[in-house]
Amino acid sequence: MTRDILHVAVPDFDVALARAADPGLESRPLAVATGVSERALLRCVSAEARSDGVQPGMSVYVARKCCPALHLLPPQAELAQRATRVFGELAACCSPLWEPGSPGRFFIDLTGSRRLLGATLDVAARLERDIVERLRLSATCGMAGNKLVARIAADYLHRPGICDVLRGSESCFIGPLTVSTLPGVGSVRTGRLLADLNLRRIEQVAALSVAQLEPVCGPFAALLQQRARGIDPSPVCPPRRSSAIIEETVLPRADNDDMAVRAALGRLAESCGLRLRELGRGTTCLRLQVRYVDGLSEERTDSFTAPRAFDLELMHAADHLLQRTWQRRVRLRALRLGCDRLAPLTRQLDLFAATQQSNDEQALQTALDRLRRQFGHESIQWGRNRGKAVIGD
């Protein structure tokens, strides 16, 4: 059965979000970096900066040598999350078979929807228009018979529009393109293919057998040959629903002050606890991820025998997890706290435990939740979460 796969991509997603929020950044050489130090790595660059030789993954020091007028921007996690949520809403209106890709990208399977939604090109045009109206972002759309060619078709365009690859002509379309266009062929493999086999175009790779490619590409040879011939049997997989509760924050500035980091982590624990109690569930596995200013990240987990949902016990567990996770003497940029393996919030009483203390904690938590529902979450907070020294903390 011939499939109709649509791939929607917003070029330079992080830069496009910044320009949508601040139109004054238009036509300026921009780069989004995970930190402000000279060793911080660029995660996204604009076309103007790319024309001066700036590339993603380059350090800030080298990028400023290539482009002295380069303007650095911090990543905007909240804007990216809102845009991703809108992408999901728009894609779900077109088809239940949609798959999120990397930030600013998603696939939609429109096979068999012509009678309901109309021609696939019309669906792509409407989707492109809706993205402009709701997010003020320009997108490129690729239509093809599989995900691989649809993605390449969307990246082939240098301006917003739709590139429709006729079914059966996939290999003819991608054949003249450079080898680096294929997903999974990075700079290392590109260098090997060019230096060892003198292969520059995808059609040259497609003409070789797996045995000829194995000495250079190893186990990746079979998949590389399949992709070079425009073959991709992978289906569009809808996002899985997860019962996990995740809260994350980007620190106002990169910081290594223990009190400020613990305050930000405590606020995440408060938010997780509130969501858990609203569901009547507790977590038996706490997951913490810290991201450093240089772009590296570390993650640790901690498991509990009984489900936890109260603020104090979640904050204490998160503090213990932070000590295990934050091992480098580098400033932190972002924190991500997740509650996995949720269970009903029914506590088994310990025969030898002091039940009065447990009842007092539950009464205190119930009173705090009632005040926050009536006067707002900021009306009452734990002192340690304000980032200031508190007696007895």
Tab-separated table of C-alpha atoms in Angstrom:
chain	number	residue	atom	x	y	z
A	1	MET	CA	0.000	0.000	0.000
A	2	THR	CA	1.350	3.422	-0.976
A	3	ARG	CA	1.716	5.709	2.013
A	4	ASP	CA	1.385	9.477	2.223
A	5	ILE	CA	3.789	10.815	4.848
A	6	LEU	CA	4.026	14.510	5.665
A	7	HIS	CA	7.038	15.910	7.496
A	8	VAL	CA	6.785	19.421	8.926
A	9	ALA	CA	9.955	21.222	10.026
A	10	VAL	CA	10.667	24.696	11.367
A	11	PRO	CA	14.239	25.556	10.258
A	12	ASP	CA	16.518	26.777	13.052
A	13	PHE	CA	13.757	26.177	15.583
A	14	ASP	CA	15.310	27.912	18.610
A	15	VAL	CA	16.266	30.961	16.556
A	16	ALA	CA	12.800	31.084	14.965
A	17	LEU	CA	11.185	31.065	18.430
A	18	ALA	CA	13.379	33.952	19.563
A	19	ARG	CA	12.500	35.981	16.467
A	20	ALA	CA	8.793	35.260	16.883
A	21	ALA	CA	8.994	36.628	20.439
A	22	ASP	CA	11.173	39.603	19.431
A	23	PRO	CA	10.791	40.732	15.786
A	24	GLY	CA	13.724	43.116	16.270
A	25	LEU	CA	16.080	40.142	15.962
A	26	GLU	CA	15.145	39.600	12.322
A	27	SER	CA	18.066	39.592	9.841
A	28	ARG	CA	20.671	39.608	12.619
A	29	PRO	CA	23.282	36.836	12.999
A	30	LEU	CA	21.995	34.843	15.964
A	31	ALA	CA	23.056	31.757	17.871
A	32	VAL	CA	21.466	29.929	20.785
A	33	ALA	CA	23.993	28.678	23.336
A	34	THR	CA	23.558	26.729	26.544
A	35	GLY	CA	25.768	29.161	28.476
A	36	VAL	CA	27.566	32.472	28.330
A	37	SER	CA	31.135	31.240	28.791
A	38	GLU	CA	33.574	31.133	25.906
A	39	ARG	CA	33.574	27.326	26.043
A	40	ALA	CA	29.787	26.998	25.761
A	41	LEU	CA	28.591	25.155	22.663
A	42	LEU	CA	26.111	26.491	20.126
A	43	ARG	CA	22.938	24.429	19.720
A	44	CYS	CA	21.304	26.445	16.924
A	45	VAL	CA	22.452	29.210	14.549
A	46	SER	CA	20.661	31.455	12.093
A	47	ALA	CA	21.224	31.508	8.334
A	48	GLU	CA	23.026	34.849	8.630
A	49	ALA	CA	25.529	33.395	11.112
A	50	ARG	CA	25.886	30.230	9.060
A	51	SER	CA	26.925	32.278	6.047
A	52	ASP	CA	29.915	33.535	8.085
A	53	GLY	CA	31.043	29.999	8.909
A	54	VAL	CA	29.297	29.532	12.260
A	55	GLN	CA	27.976	26.001	12.798
A	56	PRO	CA	26.014	24.243	15.582
A	57	GLY	CA	28.328	22.518	18.055
A	58	MET	CA	30.968	25.224	17.689
A	59	SER	CA	32.221	26.922	20.845
A	60	VAL	CA	31.272	30.533	21.530
A	61	TYR	CA	34.934	31.574	21.337
A	62	VAL	CA	35.417	30.144	17.841
A	63	ALA	CA	32.016	31.402	16.669
A	64	ARG	CA	32.849	34.978	17.651
A	65	LYS	CA	36.107	34.717	15.743
A	66	CYS	CA	34.138	33.752	12.614
A	67	CYS	CA	31.359	36.292	13.169
A	68	PRO	CA	32.217	39.249	15.463
A	69	ALA	CA	28.642	40.581	15.181
A	70	LEU	CA	27.173	37.326	16.495
A	71	HIS	CA	24.372	37.849	19.015
A	72	LEU	CA	24.024	35.076	21.612
A	73	LEU	CA	20.643	34.025	22.991
A	74	PRO	CA	19.746	31.649	25.846
A	75	PRO	CA	17.443	28.679	25.149
A	76	GLN	CA	13.795	29.408	25.908
A	77	ALA	CA	12.403	26.158	27.259
A	78	GLU	CA	8.926	27.518	28.017
A	79	LEU	CA	8.418	28.844	24.483
A	80	ALA	CA	9.630	25.550	23.030
A	81	GLN	CA	7.218	23.569	25.203
A	82	ARG	CA	4.269	25.749	24.194
A	83	ALA	CA	5.161	25.489	20.509
A	84	THR	CA	5.511	21.705	20.780
A	85	ARG	CA	2.099	21.519	22.435
A	86	VAL	CA	0.543	23.503	19.580
A	87	PHE	CA	2.266	21.248	17.034
A	88	GLY	CA	0.645	18.251	18.713
A	89	GLU	CA	-2.802	19.866	18.623
A	90	LEU	CA	-2.519	20.745	14.928
A	91	ALA	CA	-1.164	17.316	13.990
A	92	ALA	CA	-3.890	15.496	15.929
A	93	CYS	CA	-6.534	17.420	13.953
A	94	CYS	CA	-5.106	15.958	10.724
A	95	SER	CA	-4.491	12.357	11.738
A	96	PRO	CA	-4.259	10.194	14.861
A	97	LEU	CA	-1.006	8.819	13.421
A	98	TRP	CA	1.493	11.574	14.114
A	99	GLU	CA	4.971	11.332	15.584
A	100	PRO	CA	7.032	14.102	17.212
A	101	GLY	CA	10.631	14.266	16.064
A	102	SER	CA	13.423	16.535	17.186
A	103	PRO	CA	12.373	20.019	18.408
A	104	GLY	CA	10.427	21.808	15.673
A	105	ARG	CA	9.695	18.659	13.645
A	106	PHE	CA	6.921	16.081	13.407
A	107	PHE	CA	5.571	13.423	11.022
A	108	ILE	CA	1.953	12.825	10.016
A	109	ASP	CA	0.639	9.721	8.244
A	110	LEU	CA	-2.134	10.899	5.877
A	111	THR	CA	-2.611	7.532	4.174
A	112	GLY	CA	-6.263	6.916	3.363
A	113	SER	CA	-7.472	10.329	4.582
A	114	ARG	CA	-8.111	11.917	1.181
A	115	ARG	CA	-11.916	11.503	1.312
A	116	LEU	CA	-12.075	13.008	4.799
A	117	LEU	CA	-9.474	15.799	4.627
A	118	GLY	CA	-9.022	16.346	0.889
A	119	ALA	CA	-5.816	16.225	-1.129
A	120	THR	CA	-2.633	15.796	0.876
A	121	LEU	CA	-1.143	18.967	-0.610
A	122	ASP	CA	-4.175	20.917	0.625
A	123	VAL	CA	-3.722	19.444	4.111
A	124	ALA	CA	-0.060	20.482	4.109
A	125	ALA	CA	-0.957	24.003	2.951
A	126	ARG	CA	-3.586	24.386	5.687
A	127	LEU	CA	-1.178	23.102	8.316
A	128	GLU	CA	1.536	25.501	7.184
A	129	ARG	CA	-0.919	28.393	7.353
A	130	ASP	CA	-2.130	27.395	10.840
A	131	ILE	CA	1.442	27.320	12.160
A	132	VAL	CA	2.006	30.852	10.883
A	133	GLU	CA	-1.257	32.118	12.390
A	134	ARG	CA	-0.865	30.516	15.817
A	135	LEU	CA	2.898	30.647	16.355
A	136	ARG	CA	4.211	33.160	13.776
A	137	LEU	CA	6.666	30.492	12.623
A	138	SER	CA	7.479	29.588	9.023
A	139	ALA	CA	7.622	25.869	8.268
A	140	THR	CA	8.737	23.707	5.373
A	141	CYS	CA	6.741	20.604	4.465
A	142	GLY	CA	7.913	17.448	2.710
A	143	MET	CA	5.501	14.917	1.186
A	144	ALA	CA	6.685	11.428	0.214
A	145	GLY	CA	5.952	7.730	0.478
A	146	ASN	CA	8.111	7.220	3.587
A	147	LYS	CA	9.528	9.137	6.531
A	148	LEU	CA	13.099	9.266	5.236
A	149	VAL	CA	12.343	10.945	1.927
A	150	ALA	CA	9.702	13.202	3.497
A	151	ARG	CA	12.290	14.518	5.949
A	152	ILE	CA	14.876	15.073	3.219
A	153	ALA	CA	12.239	16.840	1.080
A	154	ALA	CA	11.386	19.242	3.907
A	155	ASP	CA	15.082	20.062	4.469
A	156	TYR	CA	15.619	20.479	0.726
A	157	LEU	CA	13.581	23.691	0.666
A	158	HIS	CA	15.399	26.937	1.420
A	159	ARG	CA	12.194	28.890	2.005
A	160	PRO	CA	8.736	28.073	3.421
A	161	GLY	CA	6.755	25.826	1.102
A	162	ILE	CA	5.836	22.261	0.202
A	163	CYS	CA	8.025	19.741	-1.611
A	164	ASP	CA	6.043	16.757	-2.930
A	165	VAL	CA	8.090	13.758	-4.086
A	166	LEU	CA	6.191	11.529	-6.526
A	167	ARG	CA	5.745	7.976	-5.282
A	168	GLY	CA	8.251	5.680	-6.968
A	169	SER	CA	10.757	8.432	-7.709
A	170	GLU	CA	12.354	8.551	-4.250
A	171	SER	CA	15.763	7.285	-5.380
A	172	CYS	CA	15.789	9.711	-8.316
A	173	PHE	CA	15.051	12.614	-5.981
A	174	ILE	CA	17.699	11.929	-3.357
A	175	GLY	CA	20.326	10.497	-5.741
A	176	PRO	CA	22.031	13.798	-6.738
A	177	LEU	CA	22.162	15.074	-3.133
A	178	THR	CA	25.316	14.955	-1.034
A	179	VAL	CA	26.014	11.964	1.201
A	180	SER	CA	25.747	14.110	4.361
A	181	THR	CA	22.049	14.630	3.577
A	182	LEU	CA	21.215	11.104	4.733
A	183	PRO	CA	20.169	10.873	8.402
A	184	GLY	CA	22.779	9.050	10.461
A	185	VAL	CA	25.693	10.048	8.243
A	186	GLY	CA	27.602	12.525	10.363
A	187	SER	CA	30.860	14.308	9.744
A	188	VAL	CA	32.957	11.252	10.684
A	189	ARG	CA	31.228	8.864	8.276
A	190	THR	CA	31.126	11.536	5.581
A	191	GLY	CA	34.882	11.973	5.876
A	192	ARG	CA	35.462	8.239	5.650
A	193	LEU	CA	33.222	7.845	2.603
A	194	LEU	CA	34.850	10.763	0.837
A	195	ALA	CA	38.439	9.887	1.731
A	196	ASP	CA	38.350	6.107	1.401
A	197	LEU	CA	35.817	5.525	-1.362
A	198	ASN	CA	35.566	8.983	-2.974
A	199	LEU	CA	31.766	8.964	-2.647
A	200	ARG	CA	30.123	12.374	-2.823
A	201	ARG	CA	26.529	11.789	-3.948
A	202	ILE	CA	23.873	9.476	-2.554
A	203	GLU	CA	23.443	7.687	-5.896
A	204	GLN	CA	27.090	6.606	-5.709
A	205	VAL	CA	26.466	4.998	-2.331
A	206	ALA	CA	23.285	3.302	-3.610
A	207	ALA	CA	25.252	1.708	-6.456
A	208	LEU	CA	27.526	-0.180	-4.018
A	209	SER	CA	26.753	-3.454	-2.296
A	210	VAL	CA	26.664	-3.991	1.444
A	211	ALA	CA	29.933	-5.951	1.253
A	212	GLN	CA	31.655	-2.980	-0.380
A	213	LEU	CA	30.429	-0.574	2.283
A	214	GLU	CA	31.165	-2.760	5.321
A	215	PRO	CA	34.935	-2.087	5.499
A	216	VAL	CA	34.202	1.631	5.945
A	217	CYS	CA	30.793	1.705	7.661
A	218	GLY	CA	30.772	-1.579	9.583
A	219	PRO	CA	27.331	-2.691	10.865
A	220	PHE	CA	25.794	0.541	9.558
A	221	ALA	CA	26.457	-0.531	5.933
A	222	ALA	CA	23.143	-2.364	5.363
A	223	LEU	CA	21.048	0.489	6.751
A	224	LEU	CA	23.102	3.062	4.827
A	225	GLN	CA	22.537	1.264	1.532
A	226	GLN	CA	18.803	1.003	2.258
A	227	ARG	CA	18.542	4.721	2.997
A	228	ALA	CA	20.650	5.621	-0.053
A	229	ARG	CA	18.060	3.866	-2.214
A	230	GLY	CA	15.199	5.824	-0.630
A	231	ILE	CA	13.794	2.864	1.325
A	232	ASP	CA	12.382	3.369	4.801
A	233	PRO	CA	9.771	0.887	6.108
A	234	SER	CA	9.524	2.457	9.581
A	235	PRO	CA	5.957	3.488	10.499
A	236	VAL	CA	4.764	6.747	12.011
A	237	CYS	CA	4.558	6.000	15.743
A	238	PRO	CA	2.196	8.155	17.846
A	239	PRO	CA	3.663	9.480	21.115
A	240	ARG	CA	3.214	7.155	24.024
A	241	ARG	CA	1.186	8.318	26.961
A	242	SER	CA	3.247	8.370	30.093
A	243	SER	CA	1.935	8.364	33.633
A	244	ALA	CA	5.115	10.049	34.860
A	245	ILE	CA	4.979	13.569	36.283
A	246	ILE	CA	7.814	15.826	35.159
A	247	GLU	CA	8.697	19.349	36.257
A	248	GLU	CA	11.687	21.281	34.929
A	249	THR	CA	13.133	24.750	35.200
A	250	VAL	CA	15.892	26.837	33.676
A	251	LEU	CA	17.763	28.804	36.335
A	252	PRO	CA	17.618	32.606	35.891
A	253	ARG	CA	21.394	32.490	35.571
A	254	ALA	CA	23.888	29.657	35.632
A	255	ASP	CA	24.655	29.101	39.305
A	256	ASN	CA	26.703	26.849	41.570
A	257	ASP	CA	25.392	28.271	44.843
A	258	ASP	CA	24.028	25.331	46.817
A	259	MET	CA	21.264	27.341	48.461
A	260	ALA	CA	19.934	28.755	45.178
A	261	VAL	CA	20.011	25.360	43.456
A	262	ARG	CA	18.260	23.650	46.381
A	263	ALA	CA	15.612	26.371	46.368
A	264	ALA	CA	14.883	25.806	42.669
A	265	LEU	CA	14.811	22.043	43.228
A	266	GLY	CA	12.484	22.445	46.189
A	267	ARG	CA	10.010	24.405	44.080
A	268	LEU	CA	10.038	21.591	41.527
A	269	ALA	CA	9.361	19.088	44.317
A	270	GLU	CA	6.448	21.229	45.517
A	271	SER	CA	4.922	21.281	42.029
A	272	CYS	CA	5.365	17.530	41.626
A	273	GLY	CA	3.822	16.876	45.026
A	274	LEU	CA	0.781	19.017	44.269
A	275	ARG	CA	0.137	17.193	40.996
A	276	LEU	CA	0.581	13.828	42.693
A	277	ARG	CA	-1.896	14.624	45.456
A	278	GLU	CA	-4.445	15.898	42.937
A	279	LEU	CA	-4.253	12.490	41.268
A	280	GLY	CA	-4.384	10.675	44.589
A	281	ARG	CA	-1.120	8.926	43.776
A	282	GLY	CA	2.456	8.833	44.997
A	283	THR	CA	5.791	8.172	43.376
A	284	THR	CA	8.032	5.201	44.085
A	285	CYS	CA	10.855	6.402	41.830
A	286	LEU	CA	12.321	9.904	41.728
A	287	ARG	CA	14.446	10.924	38.739
A	288	LEU	CA	16.689	14.015	38.672
A	289	GLN	CA	18.550	15.397	35.685
A	290	VAL	CA	20.943	18.339	35.960
A	291	ARG	CA	22.268	20.235	32.958
A	292	TYR	CA	25.536	22.107	33.265
A	293	VAL	CA	26.375	25.428	31.671
A	294	ASP	CA	28.684	23.702	29.180
A	295	GLY	CA	25.822	21.605	27.800
A	296	LEU	CA	26.613	18.294	29.513
A	297	SER	CA	23.987	16.630	31.685
A	298	GLU	CA	23.811	13.885	34.302
A	299	GLU	CA	20.888	11.872	35.622
A	300	ARG	CA	20.274	9.718	38.703
A	301	THR	CA	17.270	7.886	40.142
A	302	ASP	CA	16.168	6.866	43.610
A	303	SER	CA	13.515	4.268	44.485
A	304	PHE	CA	11.235	4.044	47.536
A	305	THR	CA	9.425	1.138	49.105
A	306	ALA	CA	6.279	3.195	49.776
A	307	PRO	CA	4.744	5.899	47.540
A	308	ARG	CA	5.597	9.472	48.473
A	309	ALA	CA	3.595	12.627	47.712
A	310	PHE	CA	4.157	15.104	50.577
A	311	ASP	CA	6.276	18.205	50.006
A	312	LEU	CA	8.775	17.585	52.816
A	313	GLU	CA	9.537	13.973	51.934
A	314	LEU	CA	9.881	14.817	48.237
A	315	MET	CA	12.199	17.741	48.984
A	316	HIS	CA	14.395	15.657	51.273
A	317	ALA	CA	14.597	12.878	48.669
A	318	ALA	CA	15.393	15.405	45.934
A	319	ASP	CA	18.178	16.943	48.069
A	320	HIS	CA	19.730	13.525	48.602
A	321	LEU	CA	19.493	12.830	44.877
A	322	LEU	CA	21.089	16.204	44.072
A	323	GLN	CA	24.167	15.320	46.144
A	324	ARG	CA	24.616	12.138	44.086
A	325	THR	CA	23.968	13.796	40.729
A	326	TRP	CA	25.820	17.119	40.991
A	327	GLN	CA	29.397	15.803	40.980
A	328	ARG	CA	31.178	18.336	38.757
A	329	ARG	CA	32.448	21.712	39.962
A	330	VAL	CA	30.568	23.436	37.148
A	331	ARG	CA	27.626	25.805	37.328
A	332	LEU	CA	24.157	24.403	36.669
A	333	ARG	CA	21.833	25.768	34.026
A	334	ALA	CA	18.678	23.643	34.307
A	335	LEU	CA	17.002	21.063	36.545
A	336	ARG	CA	14.489	18.369	35.632
A	337	LEU	CA	12.632	16.368	38.303
A	338	GLY	CA	10.466	13.401	37.362
A	339	CYS	CA	8.186	11.120	39.372
A	340	ASP	CA	7.970	7.627	37.874
A	341	ARG	CA	6.195	4.403	38.771
A	342	LEU	CA	3.141	6.057	40.307
A	343	ALA	CA	1.090	4.068	42.801
A	344	PRO	CA	-2.145	4.677	44.745
A	345	LEU	CA	-1.532	6.836	47.766
A	346	THR	CA	-2.480	4.236	50.396
A	347	ARG	CA	0.042	3.993	53.203
A	348	GLN	CA	0.673	0.784	55.089
A	349	LEU	CA	1.027	1.689	58.746
A	350	ASP	CA	4.171	0.517	60.519
A	351	LEU	CA	3.447	-1.458	63.659
A	352	PHE	CA	6.242	0.282	65.591
A	353	ALA	CA	6.042	3.733	63.964
A	354	ALA	CA	4.909	6.905	65.691
A	355	THR	CA	1.592	7.498	63.933
A	356	GLN	CA	1.150	10.917	65.552
A	357	GLN	CA	4.012	12.360	63.465
A	358	SER	CA	2.531	10.934	60.255
A	359	ASN	CA	-0.885	12.384	61.079
A	360	ASP	CA	0.643	15.796	61.824
A	361	GLU	CA	2.461	15.832	58.457
A	362	GLN	CA	-0.725	14.912	56.632
A	363	ALA	CA	-2.718	17.596	58.454
A	364	LEU	CA	-0.036	20.203	57.675
A	365	GLN	CA	0.032	19.228	53.996
A	366	THR	CA	-3.758	19.336	53.754
A	367	ALA	CA	-3.814	22.823	55.279
A	368	LEU	CA	-1.119	24.055	52.865
A	369	ASP	CA	-2.998	22.687	49.857
A	370	ARG	CA	-6.216	24.359	51.011
A	371	LEU	CA	-4.474	27.734	51.357
A	372	ARG	CA	-2.839	27.427	47.929
A	373	ARG	CA	-6.106	26.527	46.226
A	374	GLN	CA	-7.822	29.527	47.806
A	375	PHE	CA	-5.102	32.190	47.587
A	376	GLY	CA	-2.705	30.858	44.919
A	377	HIS	CA	0.412	28.727	44.954
A	378	GLU	CA	2.678	31.670	45.848
A	379	SER	CA	0.638	32.588	48.925
A	380	ILE	CA	2.593	30.263	51.200
A	381	GLN	CA	5.939	28.595	50.599
A	382	TRP	CA	8.592	26.676	52.435
A	383	GLY	CA	11.355	29.017	53.584
A	384	ARG	CA	14.152	27.014	51.962
A	385	ASN	CA	12.516	27.422	48.546
A	386	ARG	CA	12.919	31.202	48.616
A	387	GLY	CA	16.679	30.894	48.148
A	388	LYS	CA	17.524	32.635	51.437
A	389	ALA	CA	18.993	31.348	54.639
A	390	VAL	CA	16.306	30.286	57.114
A	391	ILE	CA	16.944	29.422	60.769
A	392	GLY	CA	16.480	25.723	61.334
A	393	ASP	CA	16.635	24.802	57.638
